[in-house]
CSV table of C-alpha atoms and ligand atoms in Angstrom, one decimal:
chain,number,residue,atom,x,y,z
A,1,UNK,CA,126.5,-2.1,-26.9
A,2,UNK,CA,126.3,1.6,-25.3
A,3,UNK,CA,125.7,1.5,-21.7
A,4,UNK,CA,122.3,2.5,-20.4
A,5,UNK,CA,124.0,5.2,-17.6
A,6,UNK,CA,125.9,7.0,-20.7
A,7,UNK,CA,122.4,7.1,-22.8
A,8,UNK,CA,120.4,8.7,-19.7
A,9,UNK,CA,123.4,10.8,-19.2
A,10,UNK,CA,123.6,12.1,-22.9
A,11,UNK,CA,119.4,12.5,-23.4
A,12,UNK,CA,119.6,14.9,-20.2
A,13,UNK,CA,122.5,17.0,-21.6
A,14,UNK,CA,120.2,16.8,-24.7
A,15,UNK,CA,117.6,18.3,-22.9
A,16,UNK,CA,119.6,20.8,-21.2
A,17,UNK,CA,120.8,22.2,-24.3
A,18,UNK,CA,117.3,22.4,-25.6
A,19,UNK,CA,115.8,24.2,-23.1
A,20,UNK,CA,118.9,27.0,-22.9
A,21,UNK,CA,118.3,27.3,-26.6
A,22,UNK,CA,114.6,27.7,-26.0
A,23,UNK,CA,114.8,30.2,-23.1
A,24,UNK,CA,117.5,31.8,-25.3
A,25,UNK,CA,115.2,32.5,-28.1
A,26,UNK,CA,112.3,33.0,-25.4
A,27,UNK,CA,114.4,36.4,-24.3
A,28,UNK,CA,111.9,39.0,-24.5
A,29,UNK,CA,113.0,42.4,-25.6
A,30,UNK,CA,110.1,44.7,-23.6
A,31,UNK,CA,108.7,47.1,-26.4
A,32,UNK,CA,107.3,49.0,-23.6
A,33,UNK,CA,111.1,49.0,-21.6
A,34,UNK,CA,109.9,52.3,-19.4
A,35,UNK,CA,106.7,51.3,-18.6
A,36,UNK,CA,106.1,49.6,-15.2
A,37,UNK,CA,103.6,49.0,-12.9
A,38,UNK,CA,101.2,52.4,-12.9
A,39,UNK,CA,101.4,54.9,-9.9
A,40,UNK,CA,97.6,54.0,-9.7
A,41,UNK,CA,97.9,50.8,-8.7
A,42,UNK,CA,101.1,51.3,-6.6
A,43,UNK,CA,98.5,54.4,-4.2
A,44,UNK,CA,96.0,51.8,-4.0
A,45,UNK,CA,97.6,49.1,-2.9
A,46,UNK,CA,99.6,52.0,-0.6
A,47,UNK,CA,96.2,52.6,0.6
A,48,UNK,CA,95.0,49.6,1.3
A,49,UNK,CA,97.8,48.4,3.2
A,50,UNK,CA,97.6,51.4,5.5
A,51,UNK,CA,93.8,51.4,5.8
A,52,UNK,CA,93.9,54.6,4.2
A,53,UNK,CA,90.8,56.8,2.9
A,54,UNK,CA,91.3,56.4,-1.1
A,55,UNK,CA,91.0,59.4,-2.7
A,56,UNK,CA,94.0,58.1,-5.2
A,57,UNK,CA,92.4,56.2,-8.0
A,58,UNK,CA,89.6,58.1,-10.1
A,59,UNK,CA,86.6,55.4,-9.4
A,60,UNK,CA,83.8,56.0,-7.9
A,61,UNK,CA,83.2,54.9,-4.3
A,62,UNK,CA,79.6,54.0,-4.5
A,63,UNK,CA,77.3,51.9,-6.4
A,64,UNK,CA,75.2,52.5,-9.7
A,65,UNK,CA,72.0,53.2,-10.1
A,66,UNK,CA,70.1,50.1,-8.8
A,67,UNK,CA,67.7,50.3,-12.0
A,68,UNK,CA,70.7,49.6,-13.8
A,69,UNK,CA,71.8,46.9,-12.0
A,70,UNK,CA,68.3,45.1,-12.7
A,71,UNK,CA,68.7,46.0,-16.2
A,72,UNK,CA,71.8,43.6,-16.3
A,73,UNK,CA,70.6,41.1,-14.7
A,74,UNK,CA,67.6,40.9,-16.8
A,75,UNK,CA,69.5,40.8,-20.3
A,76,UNK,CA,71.8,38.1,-18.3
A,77,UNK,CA,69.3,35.9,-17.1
A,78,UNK,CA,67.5,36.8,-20.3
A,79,UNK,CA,70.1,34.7,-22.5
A,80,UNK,CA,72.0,37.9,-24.1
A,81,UNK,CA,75.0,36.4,-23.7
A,82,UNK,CA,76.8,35.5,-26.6
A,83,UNK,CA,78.9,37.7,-29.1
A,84,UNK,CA,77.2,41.0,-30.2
A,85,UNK,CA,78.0,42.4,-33.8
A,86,UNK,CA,80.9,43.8,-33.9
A,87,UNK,CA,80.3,47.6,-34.0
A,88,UNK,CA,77.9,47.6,-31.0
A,89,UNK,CA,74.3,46.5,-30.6
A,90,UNK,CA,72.0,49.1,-33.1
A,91,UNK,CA,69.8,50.0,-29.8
A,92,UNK,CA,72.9,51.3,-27.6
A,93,UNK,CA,74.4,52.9,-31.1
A,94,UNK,CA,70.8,54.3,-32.4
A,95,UNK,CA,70.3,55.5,-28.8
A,96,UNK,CA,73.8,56.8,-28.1
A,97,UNK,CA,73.5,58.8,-31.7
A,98,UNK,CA,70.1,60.6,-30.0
A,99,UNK,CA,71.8,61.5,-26.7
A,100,UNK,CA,74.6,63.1,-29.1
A,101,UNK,CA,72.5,65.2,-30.9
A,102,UNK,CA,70.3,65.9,-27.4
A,103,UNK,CA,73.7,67.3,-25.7
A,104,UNK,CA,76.0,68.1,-28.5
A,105,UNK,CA,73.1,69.2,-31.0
A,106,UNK,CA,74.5,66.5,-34.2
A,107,UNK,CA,73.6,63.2,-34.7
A,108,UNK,CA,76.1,60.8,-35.6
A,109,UNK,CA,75.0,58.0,-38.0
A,110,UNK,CA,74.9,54.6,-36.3
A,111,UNK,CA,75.7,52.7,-38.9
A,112,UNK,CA,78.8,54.3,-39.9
A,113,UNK,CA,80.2,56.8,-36.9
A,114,UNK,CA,78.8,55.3,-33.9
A,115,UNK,CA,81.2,51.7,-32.4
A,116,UNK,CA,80.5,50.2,-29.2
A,117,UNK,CA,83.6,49.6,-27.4
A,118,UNK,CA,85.3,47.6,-24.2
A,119,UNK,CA,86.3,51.4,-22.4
A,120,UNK,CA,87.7,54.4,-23.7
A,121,UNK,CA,91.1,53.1,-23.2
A,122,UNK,CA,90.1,50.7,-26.3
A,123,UNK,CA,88.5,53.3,-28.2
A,124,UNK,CA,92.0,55.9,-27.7
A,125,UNK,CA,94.3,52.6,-28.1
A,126,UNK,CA,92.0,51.7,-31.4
A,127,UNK,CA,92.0,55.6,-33.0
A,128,UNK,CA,95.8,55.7,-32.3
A,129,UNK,CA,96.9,52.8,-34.0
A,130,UNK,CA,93.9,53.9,-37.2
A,131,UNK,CA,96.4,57.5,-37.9
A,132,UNK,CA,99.9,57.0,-36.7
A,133,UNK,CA,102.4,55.6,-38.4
A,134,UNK,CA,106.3,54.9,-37.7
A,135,UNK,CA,108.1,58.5,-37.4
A,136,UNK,CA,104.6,60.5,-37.1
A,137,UNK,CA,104.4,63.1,-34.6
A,138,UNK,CA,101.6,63.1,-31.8
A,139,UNK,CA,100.9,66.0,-29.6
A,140,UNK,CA,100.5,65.5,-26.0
A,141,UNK,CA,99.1,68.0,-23.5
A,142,UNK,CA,100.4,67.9,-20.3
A,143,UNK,CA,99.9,66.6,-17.7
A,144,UNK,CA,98.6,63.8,-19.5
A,145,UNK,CA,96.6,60.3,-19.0
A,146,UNK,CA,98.8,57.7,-18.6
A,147,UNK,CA,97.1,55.8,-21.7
A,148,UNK,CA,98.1,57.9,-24.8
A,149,UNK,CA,101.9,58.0,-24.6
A,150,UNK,CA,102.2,53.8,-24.7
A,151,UNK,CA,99.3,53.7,-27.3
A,152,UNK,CA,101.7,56.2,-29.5
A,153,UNK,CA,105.0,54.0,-28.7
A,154,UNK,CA,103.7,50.8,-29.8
A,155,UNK,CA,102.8,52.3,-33.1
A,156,UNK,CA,105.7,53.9,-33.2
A,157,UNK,CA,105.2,57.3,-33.4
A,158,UNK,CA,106.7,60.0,-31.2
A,159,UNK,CA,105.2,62.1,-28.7
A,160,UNK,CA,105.6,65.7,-28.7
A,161,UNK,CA,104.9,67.2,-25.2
A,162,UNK,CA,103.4,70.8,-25.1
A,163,UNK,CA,102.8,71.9,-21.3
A,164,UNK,CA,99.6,73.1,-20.3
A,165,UNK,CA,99.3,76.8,-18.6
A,166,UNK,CA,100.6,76.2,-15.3
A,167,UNK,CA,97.6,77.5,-12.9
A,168,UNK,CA,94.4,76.5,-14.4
A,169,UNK,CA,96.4,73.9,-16.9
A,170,UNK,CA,94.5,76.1,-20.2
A,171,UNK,CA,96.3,75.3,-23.3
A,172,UNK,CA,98.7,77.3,-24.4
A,173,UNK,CA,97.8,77.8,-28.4
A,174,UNK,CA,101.0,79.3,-29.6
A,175,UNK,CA,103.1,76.8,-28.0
A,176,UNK,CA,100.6,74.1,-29.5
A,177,UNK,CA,101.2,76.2,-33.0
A,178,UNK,CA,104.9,75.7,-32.1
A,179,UNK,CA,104.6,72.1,-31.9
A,180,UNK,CA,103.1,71.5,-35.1
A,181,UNK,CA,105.9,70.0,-37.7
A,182,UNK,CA,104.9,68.4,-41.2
A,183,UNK,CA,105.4,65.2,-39.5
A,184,UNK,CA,102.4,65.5,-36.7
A,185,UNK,CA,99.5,63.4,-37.8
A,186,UNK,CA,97.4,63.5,-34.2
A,187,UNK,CA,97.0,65.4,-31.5
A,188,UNK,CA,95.7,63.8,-28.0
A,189,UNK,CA,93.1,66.2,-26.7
A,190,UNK,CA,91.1,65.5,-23.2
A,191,UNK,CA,88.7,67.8,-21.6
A,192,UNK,CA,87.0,67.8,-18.8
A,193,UNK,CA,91.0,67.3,-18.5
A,194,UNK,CA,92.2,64.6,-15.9
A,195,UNK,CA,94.4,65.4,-13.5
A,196,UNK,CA,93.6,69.2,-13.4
A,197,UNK,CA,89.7,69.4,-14.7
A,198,UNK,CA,89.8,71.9,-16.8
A,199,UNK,CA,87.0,72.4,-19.4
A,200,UNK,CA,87.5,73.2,-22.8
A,201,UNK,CA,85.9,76.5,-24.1
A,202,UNK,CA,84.3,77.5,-27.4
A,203,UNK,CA,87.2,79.4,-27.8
A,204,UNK,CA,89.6,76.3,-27.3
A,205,UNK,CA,87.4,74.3,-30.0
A,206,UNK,CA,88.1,77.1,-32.7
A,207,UNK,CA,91.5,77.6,-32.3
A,208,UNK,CA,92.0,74.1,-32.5
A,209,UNK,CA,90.1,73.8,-35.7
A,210,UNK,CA,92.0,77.2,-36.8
A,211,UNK,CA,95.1,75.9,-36.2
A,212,UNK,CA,95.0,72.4,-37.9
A,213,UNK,CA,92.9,73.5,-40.7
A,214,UNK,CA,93.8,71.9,-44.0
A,215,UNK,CA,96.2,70.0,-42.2
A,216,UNK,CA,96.7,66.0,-42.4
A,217,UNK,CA,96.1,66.5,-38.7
A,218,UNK,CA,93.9,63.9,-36.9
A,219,UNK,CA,92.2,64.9,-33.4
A,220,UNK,CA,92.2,61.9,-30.4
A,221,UNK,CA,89.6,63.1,-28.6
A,222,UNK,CA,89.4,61.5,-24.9
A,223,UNK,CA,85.9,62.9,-23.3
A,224,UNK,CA,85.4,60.2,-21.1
A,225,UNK,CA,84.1,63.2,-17.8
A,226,UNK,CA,81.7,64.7,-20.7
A,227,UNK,CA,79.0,64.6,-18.0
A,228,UNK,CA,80.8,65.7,-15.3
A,229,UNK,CA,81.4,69.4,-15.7
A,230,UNK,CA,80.6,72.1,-12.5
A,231,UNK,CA,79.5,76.3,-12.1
A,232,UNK,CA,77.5,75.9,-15.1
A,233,UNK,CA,80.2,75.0,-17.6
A,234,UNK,CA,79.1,72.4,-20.1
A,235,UNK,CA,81.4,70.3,-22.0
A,236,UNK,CA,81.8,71.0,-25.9
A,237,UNK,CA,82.3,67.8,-27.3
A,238,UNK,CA,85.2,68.5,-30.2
A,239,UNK,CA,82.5,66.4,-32.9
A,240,UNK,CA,79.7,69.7,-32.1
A,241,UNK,CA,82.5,71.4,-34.4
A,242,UNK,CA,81.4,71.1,-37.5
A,243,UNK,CA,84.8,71.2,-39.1
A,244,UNK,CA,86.7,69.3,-36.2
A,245,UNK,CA,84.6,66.5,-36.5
A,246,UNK,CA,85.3,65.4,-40.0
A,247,UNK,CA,89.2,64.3,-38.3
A,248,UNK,CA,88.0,63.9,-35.1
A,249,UNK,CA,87.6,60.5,-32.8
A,250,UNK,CA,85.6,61.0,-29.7
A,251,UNK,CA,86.4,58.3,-26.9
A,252,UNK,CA,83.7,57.9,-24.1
A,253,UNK,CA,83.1,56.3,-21.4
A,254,UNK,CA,79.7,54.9,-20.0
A,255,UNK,CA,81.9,53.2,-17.2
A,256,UNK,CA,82.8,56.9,-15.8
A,257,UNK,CA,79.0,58.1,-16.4
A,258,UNK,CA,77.2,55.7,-14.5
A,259,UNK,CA,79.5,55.2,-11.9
A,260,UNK,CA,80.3,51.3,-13.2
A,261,UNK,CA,83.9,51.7,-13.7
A,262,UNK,CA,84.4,47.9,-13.9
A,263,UNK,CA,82.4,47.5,-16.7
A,264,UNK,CA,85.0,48.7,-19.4
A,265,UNK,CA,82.3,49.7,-21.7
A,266,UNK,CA,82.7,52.7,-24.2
A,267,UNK,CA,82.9,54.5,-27.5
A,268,UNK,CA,84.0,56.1,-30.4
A,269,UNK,CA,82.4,58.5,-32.3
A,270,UNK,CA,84.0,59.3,-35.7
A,271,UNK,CA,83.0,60.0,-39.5
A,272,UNK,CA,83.0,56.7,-42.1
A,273,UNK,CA,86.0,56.9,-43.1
A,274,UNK,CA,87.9,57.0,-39.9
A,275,UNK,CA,85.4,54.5,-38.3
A,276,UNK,CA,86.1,52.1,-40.9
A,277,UNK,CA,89.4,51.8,-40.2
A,278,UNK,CA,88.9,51.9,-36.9
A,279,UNK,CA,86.6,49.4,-36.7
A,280,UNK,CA,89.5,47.1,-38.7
A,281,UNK,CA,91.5,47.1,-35.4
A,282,UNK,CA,89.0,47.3,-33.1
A,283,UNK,CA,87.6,43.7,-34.8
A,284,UNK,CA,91.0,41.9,-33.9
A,285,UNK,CA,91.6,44.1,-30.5
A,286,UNK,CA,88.2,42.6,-28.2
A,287,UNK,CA,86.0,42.2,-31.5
A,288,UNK,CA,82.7,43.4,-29.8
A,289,UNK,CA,82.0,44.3,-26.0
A,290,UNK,CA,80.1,42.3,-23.2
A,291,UNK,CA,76.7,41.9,-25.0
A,292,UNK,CA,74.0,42.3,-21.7
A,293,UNK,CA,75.4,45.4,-20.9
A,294,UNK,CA,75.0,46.6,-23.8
A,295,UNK,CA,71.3,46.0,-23.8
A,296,UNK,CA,71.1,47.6,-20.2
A,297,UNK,CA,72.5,50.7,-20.9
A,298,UNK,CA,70.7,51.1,-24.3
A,299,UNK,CA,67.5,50.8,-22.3
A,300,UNK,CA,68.8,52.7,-19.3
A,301,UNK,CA,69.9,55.8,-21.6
A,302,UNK,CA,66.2,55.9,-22.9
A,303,UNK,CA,65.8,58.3,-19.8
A,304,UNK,CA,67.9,61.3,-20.4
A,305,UNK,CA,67.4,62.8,-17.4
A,306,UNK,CA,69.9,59.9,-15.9
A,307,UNK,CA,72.8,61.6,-17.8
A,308,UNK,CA,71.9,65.0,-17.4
A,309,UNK,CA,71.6,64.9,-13.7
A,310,UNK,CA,74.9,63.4,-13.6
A,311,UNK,CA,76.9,67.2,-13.2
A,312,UNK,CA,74.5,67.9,-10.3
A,313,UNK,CA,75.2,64.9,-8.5
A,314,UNK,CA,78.8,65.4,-8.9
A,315,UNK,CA,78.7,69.6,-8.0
A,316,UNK,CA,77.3,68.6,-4.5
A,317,UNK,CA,80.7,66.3,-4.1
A,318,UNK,CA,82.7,69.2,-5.8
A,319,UNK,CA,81.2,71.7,-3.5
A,320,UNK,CA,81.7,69.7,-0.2
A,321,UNK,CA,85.2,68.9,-0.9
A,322,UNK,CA,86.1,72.3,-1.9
A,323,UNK,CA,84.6,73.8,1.0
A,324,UNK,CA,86.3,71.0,3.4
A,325,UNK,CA,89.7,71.4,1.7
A,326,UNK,CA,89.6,75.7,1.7
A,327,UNK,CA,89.9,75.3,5.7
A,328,UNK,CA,93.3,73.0,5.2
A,329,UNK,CA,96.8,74.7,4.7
A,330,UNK,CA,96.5,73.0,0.8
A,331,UNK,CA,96.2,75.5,-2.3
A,332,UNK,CA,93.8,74.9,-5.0
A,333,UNK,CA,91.6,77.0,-7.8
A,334,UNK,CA,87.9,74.5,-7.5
A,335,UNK,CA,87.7,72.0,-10.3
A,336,UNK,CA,86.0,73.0,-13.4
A,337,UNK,CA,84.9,69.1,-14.4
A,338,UNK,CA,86.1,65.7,-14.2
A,339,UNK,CA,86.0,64.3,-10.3
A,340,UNK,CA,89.1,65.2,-9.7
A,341,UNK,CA,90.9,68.2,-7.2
A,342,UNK,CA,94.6,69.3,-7.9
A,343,UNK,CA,96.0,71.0,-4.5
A,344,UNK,CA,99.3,72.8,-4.3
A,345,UNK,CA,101.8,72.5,-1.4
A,346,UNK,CA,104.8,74.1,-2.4
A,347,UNK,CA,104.3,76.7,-0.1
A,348,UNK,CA,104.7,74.6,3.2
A,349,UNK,CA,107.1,72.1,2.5
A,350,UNK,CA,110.3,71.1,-0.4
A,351,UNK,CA,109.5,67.2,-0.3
A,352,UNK,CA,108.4,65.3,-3.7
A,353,UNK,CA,105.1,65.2,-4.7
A,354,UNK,CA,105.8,61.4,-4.2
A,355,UNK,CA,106.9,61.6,-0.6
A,356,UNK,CA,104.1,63.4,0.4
A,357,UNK,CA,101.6,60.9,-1.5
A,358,UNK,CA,103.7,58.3,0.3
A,359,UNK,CA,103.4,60.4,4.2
A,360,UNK,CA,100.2,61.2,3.4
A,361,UNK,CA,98.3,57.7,2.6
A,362,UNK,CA,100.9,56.3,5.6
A,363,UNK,CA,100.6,59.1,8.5
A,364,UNK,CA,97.7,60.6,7.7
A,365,UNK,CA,95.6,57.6,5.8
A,366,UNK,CA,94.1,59.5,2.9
A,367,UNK,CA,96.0,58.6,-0.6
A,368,UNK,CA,96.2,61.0,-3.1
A,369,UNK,CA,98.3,60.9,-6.9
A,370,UNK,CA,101.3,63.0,-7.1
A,371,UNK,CA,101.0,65.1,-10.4
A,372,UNK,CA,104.5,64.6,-11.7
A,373,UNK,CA,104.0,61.2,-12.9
A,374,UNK,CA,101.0,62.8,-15.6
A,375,UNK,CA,104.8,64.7,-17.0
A,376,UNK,CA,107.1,63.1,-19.8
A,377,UNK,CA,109.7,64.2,-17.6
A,378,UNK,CA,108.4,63.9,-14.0
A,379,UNK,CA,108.6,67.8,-13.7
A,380,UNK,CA,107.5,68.2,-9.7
A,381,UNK,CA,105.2,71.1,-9.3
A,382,UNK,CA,104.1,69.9,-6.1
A,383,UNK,CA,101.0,69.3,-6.5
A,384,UNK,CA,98.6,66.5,-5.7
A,385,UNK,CA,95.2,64.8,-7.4
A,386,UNK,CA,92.4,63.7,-5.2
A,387,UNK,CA,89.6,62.0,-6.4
A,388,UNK,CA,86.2,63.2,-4.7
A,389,UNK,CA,84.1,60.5,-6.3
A,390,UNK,CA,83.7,58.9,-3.1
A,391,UNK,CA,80.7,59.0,-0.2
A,392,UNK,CA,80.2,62.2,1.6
A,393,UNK,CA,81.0,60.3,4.9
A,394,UNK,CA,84.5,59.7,3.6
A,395,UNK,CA,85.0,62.8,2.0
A,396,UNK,CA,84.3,64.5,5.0
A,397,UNK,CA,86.8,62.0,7.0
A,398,UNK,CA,89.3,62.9,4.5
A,399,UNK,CA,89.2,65.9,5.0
A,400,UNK,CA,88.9,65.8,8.4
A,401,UNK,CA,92.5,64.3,8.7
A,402,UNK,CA,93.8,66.2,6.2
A,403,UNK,CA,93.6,69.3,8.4
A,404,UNK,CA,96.6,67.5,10.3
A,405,UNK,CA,99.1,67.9,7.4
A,406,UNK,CA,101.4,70.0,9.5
A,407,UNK,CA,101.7,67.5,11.6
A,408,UNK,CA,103.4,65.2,8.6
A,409,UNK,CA,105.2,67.9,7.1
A,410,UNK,CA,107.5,69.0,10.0
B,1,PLP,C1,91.2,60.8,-19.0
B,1,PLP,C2,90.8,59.3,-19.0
B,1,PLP,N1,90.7,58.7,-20.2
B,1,PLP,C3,90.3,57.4,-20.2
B,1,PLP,C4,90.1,56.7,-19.1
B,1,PLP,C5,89.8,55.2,-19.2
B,1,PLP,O1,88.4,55.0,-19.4
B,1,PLP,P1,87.8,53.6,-19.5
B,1,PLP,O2,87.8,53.0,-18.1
B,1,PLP,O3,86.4,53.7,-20.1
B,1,PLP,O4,88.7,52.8,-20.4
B,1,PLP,C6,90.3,57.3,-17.8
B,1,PLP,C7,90.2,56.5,-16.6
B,1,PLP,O5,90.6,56.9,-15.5
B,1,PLP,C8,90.6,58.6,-17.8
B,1,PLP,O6,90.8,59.3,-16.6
């Protein structure tokens, strides 16, 4: 008869073996290897430690419109709380198709072109994996948004950088032309442009449409500041082109509009065809999107002066932090859109963009974004992103301190 010692003894080398060949096969292989935790989350946390002013991550630093805010809570308590269809409720998508045609002058039909989606990082993630294929080429202006390269990579395409001007970050059209190979299916395009909030013109529009006509070329288009544009520019959504919008995906953002962030609630505007298969992925990627928000905004947007007031309320923050940042040693041309300022240092000191983030948000308590990690290649201009989405009080702190950046630069 075996002998009850051997029998534990050989069940736990049993289970030994089991395990190892479990944690063997459990060995992930990462198939995003160069992607780690973002540089956003790194400045804010930098910032919070050092009970630093955070002027790093592009959210606003004030509350939404209280209206709003009763809106939700009345769909919540209301009992819209379960699933929504899948493509959006029809009042935020019948609604949403009116405030198109009000700003952009074309109404999208909300049946077919109009989906209701959890942020524009879903709707960019969603139109990516609709067009691009293993081996396709996507175009990338940059500096980019730290969304588009990963969406590209896990579908396995390959991202083709084209730098934008350096200066006031235009695009370059004949190196865009350059870029263009039989194998580009997409091109990432995103204006009011985050970091350097530059703002599309008519002109842009066409010689995008010029240069991609009759082309198997799809357009990503990532207008999440569409509101948010300053000096009387106004933002030419890429679906106003007639011609562009038959390949075109417009990603927005009602999180960014309203000042509600948090929310991750979005869309995509595209013709039947590409919504269809858009739609296919976005079904299996969140299905459908927080249902009593849905109903807020689509009653909150019934009042379009609450979106077209929005670039006013955001020039006054431009203007104040233009004015306050014009008296510091930093370089800058004033935002054209977005709520975001790029300022140049090269001209007082050598150190990284990095460091200085790093000094700054440590000596001087105000966190900023250093540009080079919007480059494929971490190319160091040195220039830094602040975000003036934030209370005058605190802008005007910021500022304030940031007159001392001598002092952290010698
Ligand atoms: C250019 C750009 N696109 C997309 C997003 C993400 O938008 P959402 O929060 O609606 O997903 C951001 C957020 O910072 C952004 O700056």
């Amino acid at each position: 008869m075996a002998k009850p010692w051997l029998f534990l003894f050989l069940r736990e080398i049993y289970s030994i073996l089991i395990s190892l060949r479990i944690s063997l096969r459990m060995s992930l292989i990462s198939k995003l290897p160069h992607i780690g935790t973002t540089i956003f989350t790194v400045m804010s946390k930098m910032a919070t430690d050092a009970e630093a002013i955070n002027l790093s991550q592009g959210f606003p630093g004030f509350g939404a419109d209280p209206i709003l805010l009763d809106l939700v809570a009345k769909y919540t308590k209301g009992g819209f709380n379960q699933y929504s269809p899948m493509s959006g409720i029809p009042a935020l998508r019948s609604i949403l198709a009116e405030k198109t045609k009000l700003t952009q002058g074309y109404l999208p039909d909300q049946e077919t072109e109009v989906t209701i989606v959890s942020g524009a990082t879903e709707a960019i993630f969603c139109a990516v994996t609709a067009v691009v294929r293993e081996g396709d080429e996507v175009i990338v202006l940059e500096p980019a948004y730290d969304s588009y390269e990963p969406a590209i990579s896990l579908n396995k395409g390959v991202p083709i950088y084209v730098p934008l001007n350096s200066g006031n970050f235009s695009v370059d059209w004949e190196k865009v032309k350059d870029a263009i190979s039989p194998k580009t299916r997409a091109i990432m395009v995103n204006s009011p442009h985050n970091p350097s909030g530059y703002v599309w013109t008519l002109s842009d529009v066409n010689q995008l449409a010029e240069l991609i006509r009759e082309k198997n070329i799809y357009v990503i288009s990532d207008e999440v500041y569409e509101h948010i544009t300053f000096d009387g520019k106004t933002h030419c959504s890429l679906g106003a082109h007639p011609e562009l919008r038959e390949k075109t995906f417009v990603c927005g953002s009602f999180g960014k509009s309203f000042h509600v962030t948090g929310w991750k609630i979005g869309y995509c505007l595209a013709p039947a065809a590409l919504t269809s298969e858009f739609r296919k992925i976005h079904q299996y990627v969140t299905f459908s999107t927080v249902t009593p928000i849905q109903f807020a905004l689509a009653e909150y947007l019934e009042v379009p002066d609450r979106y077209l007031s929005i670039p006013e309320f955001y020039q006054k923050k431009r203007d104040l932090f233009a004015k306050g940042l014009a008296e510091t040693e930093l370089e800058f041309i004033p935002s054209s859109g977005s709520f975001f300022q790029l300022a140049s240092y090269g001209h007082l000191s050598k150190i990284s963009d990095r460091e200085l983030a790093e000094k700054m948000t440590k000596e001087l308590r105000v966190a900023c974004i250093p540009i080079s990690v919007f480059y494929s290649d971490k190319k160091d201009d040195k220039i830094i992103r602040f975000c003036f989405a934030k209370e005058e009080a605190e802008l005007e702190e910021a500022l304030n301190r940031l007159k001392n950046l001598s002092s952290i630069l010698s």
